[in-house]
Short mmCIF file of C-alpha atoms and ligand atoms in Angstrom, two decimals:
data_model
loop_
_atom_site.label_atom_id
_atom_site.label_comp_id
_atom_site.label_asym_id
_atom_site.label_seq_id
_atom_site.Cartn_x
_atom_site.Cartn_y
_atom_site.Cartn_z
CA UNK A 1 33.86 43.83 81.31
CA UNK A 2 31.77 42.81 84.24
CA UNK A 3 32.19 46.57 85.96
CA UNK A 4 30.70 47.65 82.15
CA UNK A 5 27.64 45.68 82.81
CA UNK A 6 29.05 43.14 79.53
CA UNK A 7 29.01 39.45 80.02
CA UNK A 8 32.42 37.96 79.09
CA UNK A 9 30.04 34.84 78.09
CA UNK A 10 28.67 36.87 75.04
CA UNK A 11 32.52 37.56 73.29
CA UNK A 12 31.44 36.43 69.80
CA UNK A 13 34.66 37.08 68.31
CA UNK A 14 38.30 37.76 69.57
CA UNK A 15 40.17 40.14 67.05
CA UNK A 16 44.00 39.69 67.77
CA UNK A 17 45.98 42.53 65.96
CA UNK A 18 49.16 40.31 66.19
CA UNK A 19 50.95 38.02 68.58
CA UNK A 20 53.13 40.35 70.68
CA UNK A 21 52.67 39.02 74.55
CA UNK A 22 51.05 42.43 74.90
CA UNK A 23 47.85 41.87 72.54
CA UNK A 24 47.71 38.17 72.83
CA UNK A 25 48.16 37.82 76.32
CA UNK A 26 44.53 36.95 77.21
CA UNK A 27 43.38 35.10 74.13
CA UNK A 28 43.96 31.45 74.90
CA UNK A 29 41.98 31.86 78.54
CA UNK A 30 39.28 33.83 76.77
CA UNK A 31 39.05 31.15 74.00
CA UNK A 32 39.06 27.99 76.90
CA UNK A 33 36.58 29.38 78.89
CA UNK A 34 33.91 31.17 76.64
CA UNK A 35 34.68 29.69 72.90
CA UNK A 36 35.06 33.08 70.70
CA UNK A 37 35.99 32.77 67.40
CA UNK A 38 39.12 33.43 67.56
CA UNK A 39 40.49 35.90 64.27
CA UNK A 40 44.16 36.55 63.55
CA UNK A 41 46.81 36.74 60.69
CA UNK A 42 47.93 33.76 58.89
CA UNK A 43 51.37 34.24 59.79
CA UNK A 44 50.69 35.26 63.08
CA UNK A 45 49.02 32.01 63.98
CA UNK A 46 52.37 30.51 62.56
CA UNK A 47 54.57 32.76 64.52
CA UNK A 48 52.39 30.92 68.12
CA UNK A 49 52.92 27.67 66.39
CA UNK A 50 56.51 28.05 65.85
CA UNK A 51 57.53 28.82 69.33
CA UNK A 52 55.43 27.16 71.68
CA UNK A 53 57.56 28.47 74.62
CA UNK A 54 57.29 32.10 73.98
CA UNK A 55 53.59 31.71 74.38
CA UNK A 56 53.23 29.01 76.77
CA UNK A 57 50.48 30.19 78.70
CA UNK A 58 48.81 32.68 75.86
CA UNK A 59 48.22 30.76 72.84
CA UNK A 60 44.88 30.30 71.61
CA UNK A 61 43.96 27.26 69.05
CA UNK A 62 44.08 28.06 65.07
CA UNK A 63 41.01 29.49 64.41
CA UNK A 64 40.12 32.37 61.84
CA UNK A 65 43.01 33.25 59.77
CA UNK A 66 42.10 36.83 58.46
CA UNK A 67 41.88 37.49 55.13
CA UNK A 68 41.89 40.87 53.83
CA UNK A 69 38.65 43.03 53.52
CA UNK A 70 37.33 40.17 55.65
CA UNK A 71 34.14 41.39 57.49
CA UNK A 72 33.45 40.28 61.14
CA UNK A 73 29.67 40.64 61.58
CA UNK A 74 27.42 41.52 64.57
CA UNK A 75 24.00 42.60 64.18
CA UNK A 76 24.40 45.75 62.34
CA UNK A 77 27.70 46.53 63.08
CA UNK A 78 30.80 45.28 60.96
CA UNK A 79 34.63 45.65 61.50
CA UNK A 80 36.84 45.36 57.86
CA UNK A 81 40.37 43.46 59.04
CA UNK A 82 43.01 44.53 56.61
CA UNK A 83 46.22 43.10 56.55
CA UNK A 84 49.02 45.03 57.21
CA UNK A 85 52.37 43.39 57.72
CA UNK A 86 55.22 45.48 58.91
CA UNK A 87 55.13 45.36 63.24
CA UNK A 88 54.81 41.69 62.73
CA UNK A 89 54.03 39.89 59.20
CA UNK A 90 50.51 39.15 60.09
CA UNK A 91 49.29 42.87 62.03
CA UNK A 92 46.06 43.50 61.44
CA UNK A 93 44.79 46.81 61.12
CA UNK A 94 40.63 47.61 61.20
CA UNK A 95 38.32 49.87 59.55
CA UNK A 96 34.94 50.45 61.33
CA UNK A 97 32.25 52.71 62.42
CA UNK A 98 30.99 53.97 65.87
CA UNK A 99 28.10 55.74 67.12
CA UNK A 100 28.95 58.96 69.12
CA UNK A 101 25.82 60.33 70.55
CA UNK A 102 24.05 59.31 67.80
CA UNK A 103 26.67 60.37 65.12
CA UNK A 104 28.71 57.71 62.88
CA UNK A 105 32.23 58.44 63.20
CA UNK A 106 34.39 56.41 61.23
CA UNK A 107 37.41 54.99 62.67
CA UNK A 108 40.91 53.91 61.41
CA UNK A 109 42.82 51.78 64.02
CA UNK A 110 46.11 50.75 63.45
CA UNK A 111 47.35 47.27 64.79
CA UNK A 112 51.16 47.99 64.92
CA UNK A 113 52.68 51.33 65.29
CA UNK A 114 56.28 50.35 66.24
CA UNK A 115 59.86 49.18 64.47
CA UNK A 116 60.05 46.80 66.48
CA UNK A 117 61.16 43.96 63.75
CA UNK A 118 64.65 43.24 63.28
CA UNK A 119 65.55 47.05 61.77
CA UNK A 120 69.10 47.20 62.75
CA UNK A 121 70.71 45.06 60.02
CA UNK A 122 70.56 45.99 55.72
CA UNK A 123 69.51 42.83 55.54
CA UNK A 124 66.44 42.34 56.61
CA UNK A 125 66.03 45.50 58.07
CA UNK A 126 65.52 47.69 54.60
CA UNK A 127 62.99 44.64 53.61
CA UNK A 128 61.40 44.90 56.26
CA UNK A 129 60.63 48.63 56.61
CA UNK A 130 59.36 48.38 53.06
CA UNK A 131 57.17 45.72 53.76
CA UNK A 132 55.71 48.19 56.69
CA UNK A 133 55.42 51.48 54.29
CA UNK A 134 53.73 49.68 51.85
CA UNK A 135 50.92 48.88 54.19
CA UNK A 136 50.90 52.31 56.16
CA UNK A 137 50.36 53.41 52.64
CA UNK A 138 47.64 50.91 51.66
CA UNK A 139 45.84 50.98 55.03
CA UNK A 140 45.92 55.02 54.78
CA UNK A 141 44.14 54.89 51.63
CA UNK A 142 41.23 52.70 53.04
CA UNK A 143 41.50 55.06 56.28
CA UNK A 144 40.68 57.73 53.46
CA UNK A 145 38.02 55.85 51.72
CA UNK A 146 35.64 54.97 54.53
CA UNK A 147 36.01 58.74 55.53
CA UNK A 148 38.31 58.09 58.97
CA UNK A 149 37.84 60.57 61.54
CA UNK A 150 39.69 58.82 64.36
CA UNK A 151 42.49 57.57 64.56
CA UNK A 152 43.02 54.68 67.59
CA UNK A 153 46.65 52.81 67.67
CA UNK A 154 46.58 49.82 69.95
CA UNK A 155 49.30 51.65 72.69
CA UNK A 156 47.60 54.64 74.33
CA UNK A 157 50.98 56.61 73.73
CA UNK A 158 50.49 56.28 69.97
CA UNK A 159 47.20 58.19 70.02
CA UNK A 160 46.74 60.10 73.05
CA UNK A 161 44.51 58.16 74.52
CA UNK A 162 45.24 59.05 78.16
CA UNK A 163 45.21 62.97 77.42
CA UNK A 164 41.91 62.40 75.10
CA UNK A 165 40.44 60.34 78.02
CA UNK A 166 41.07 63.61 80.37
CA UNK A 167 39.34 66.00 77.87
CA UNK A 168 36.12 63.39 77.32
CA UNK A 169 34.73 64.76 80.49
CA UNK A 170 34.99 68.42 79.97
CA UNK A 171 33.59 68.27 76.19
CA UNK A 172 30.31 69.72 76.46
CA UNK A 173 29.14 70.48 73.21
CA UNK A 174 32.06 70.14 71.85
CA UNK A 175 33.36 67.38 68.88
CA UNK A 176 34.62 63.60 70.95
CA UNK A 177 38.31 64.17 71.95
CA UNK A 178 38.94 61.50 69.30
CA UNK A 179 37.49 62.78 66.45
CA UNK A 180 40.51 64.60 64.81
CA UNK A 181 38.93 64.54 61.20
CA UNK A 182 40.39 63.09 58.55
CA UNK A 183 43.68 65.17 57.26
CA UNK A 184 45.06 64.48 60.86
CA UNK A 185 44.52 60.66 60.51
CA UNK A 186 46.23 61.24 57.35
CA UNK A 187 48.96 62.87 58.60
CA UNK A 188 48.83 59.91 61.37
CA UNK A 189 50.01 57.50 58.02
CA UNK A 190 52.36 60.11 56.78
CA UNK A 191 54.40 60.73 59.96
CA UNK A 192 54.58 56.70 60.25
CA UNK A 193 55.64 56.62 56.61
CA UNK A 194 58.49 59.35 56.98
CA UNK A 195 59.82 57.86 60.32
CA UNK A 196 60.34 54.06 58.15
CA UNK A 197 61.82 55.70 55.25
CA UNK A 198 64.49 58.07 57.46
CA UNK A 199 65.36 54.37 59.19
CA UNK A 200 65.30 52.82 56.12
CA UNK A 201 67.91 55.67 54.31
CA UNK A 202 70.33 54.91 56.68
CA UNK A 203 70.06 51.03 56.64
CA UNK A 204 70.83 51.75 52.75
CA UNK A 205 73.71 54.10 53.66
CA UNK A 206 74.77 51.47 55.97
CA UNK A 207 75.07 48.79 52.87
CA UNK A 208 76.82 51.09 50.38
CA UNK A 209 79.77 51.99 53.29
CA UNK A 210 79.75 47.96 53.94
CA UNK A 211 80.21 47.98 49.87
CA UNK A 212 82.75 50.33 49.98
CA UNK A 213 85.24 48.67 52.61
ZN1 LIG B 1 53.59 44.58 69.17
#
């Protein structure tokens, strides 16, 4: 932040997509030494709670437990936190708007792109891959209704971010590497949706030859 010219001391708010060691990792130091709020899904926050060793040295104190449509507030610029269970049961996912020379470009980021949830058992496994197509398909329709352009995941391999990254420099005139327009961020939701269900089929094949025998 420093080698941006930002002052870690001016963090008004901490937005935690979900506890994975990944995203999380930095929140409890961040929230000892410069007091954000601290925002993050009710379960979530349980999830730290419940297994103190996991996140020994990365668990921030209960704070903000996100609601959904919740609006974090600065000046004249808002995130919208949606909830959208599925990568863990309290991902968030956000919908806000940037400035790109001057432009607003409306953005759809994603808090939890992978089946990583227990997915190799019927039970929970077809649960729980419902539980994440329901909210690719709720969180693509609010992608669709702020007008999302962009499309940001929170693993650069989800979204290109390296390769878009590259291109920034070379754009000229030309549109922001990240600005796909809005079918593509669409299609984002629908690849994510098709890629559940096909696991999903054959957790339900699974049970009916477990049935059978
Ligand atoms: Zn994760």
């Amino acid at each position: 932040m420093r080698k941006l010219g930002l002052d870690p001391k001016n963090i008004k708010y901490l937005l935690v997509s979900h506890a994975h060691g990944d995203h999380i990792g930095g929140a409890e130091m961040l929230q000892t030494r410069y007091r954000p709020r601290v925002v993050m899904g009710g379960p979530d926050w349980d999830l730290v709670e419940k297994y103190p060793n996991r996140y020994k040295t990365m668990a921030p104190k209960r704070d903000i437990v996100a609601a959904d449509g919740m609006k974090v507030t600065l000046g004249d610029a808002a995130v919208t936190i949606w909830l959208t269970p599925g990568h863990t049961p309290g991902t968030l996912s956000y919908t806000f708007t940037v400035l790109d020379r001057g432009k607003p470009l409306n953005v759809a980021y994603s808090g939890g792109t992978a089946f990583n949830f227990v997915n190799n058992t019927p039970d929970p496994g077809i649960r729980n891959f419902q539980t994440y197509i329901e909210s690719q398909q709720r969180f693509a329709a609010r992608a669709a209704a702020t007008g999302a352009t962009v499309l940001l995941s929170n693993h650069s391999e989800f979204d290109n971010a390296v390769d878009k990254n590259r291109v920034l420099a070379g754009r000229g005139d030309g549109p922001h590497p990240y600005e796909l327009g809005a079918d593509p961020v669409q299609r984002y939701f629908k690849v994510m949706q098709s890629c559940a269900r096909a696991a999903q089929l054959r957790l339900e094949q699974q049970r009916v030859e477990t049935a059978k025998h």
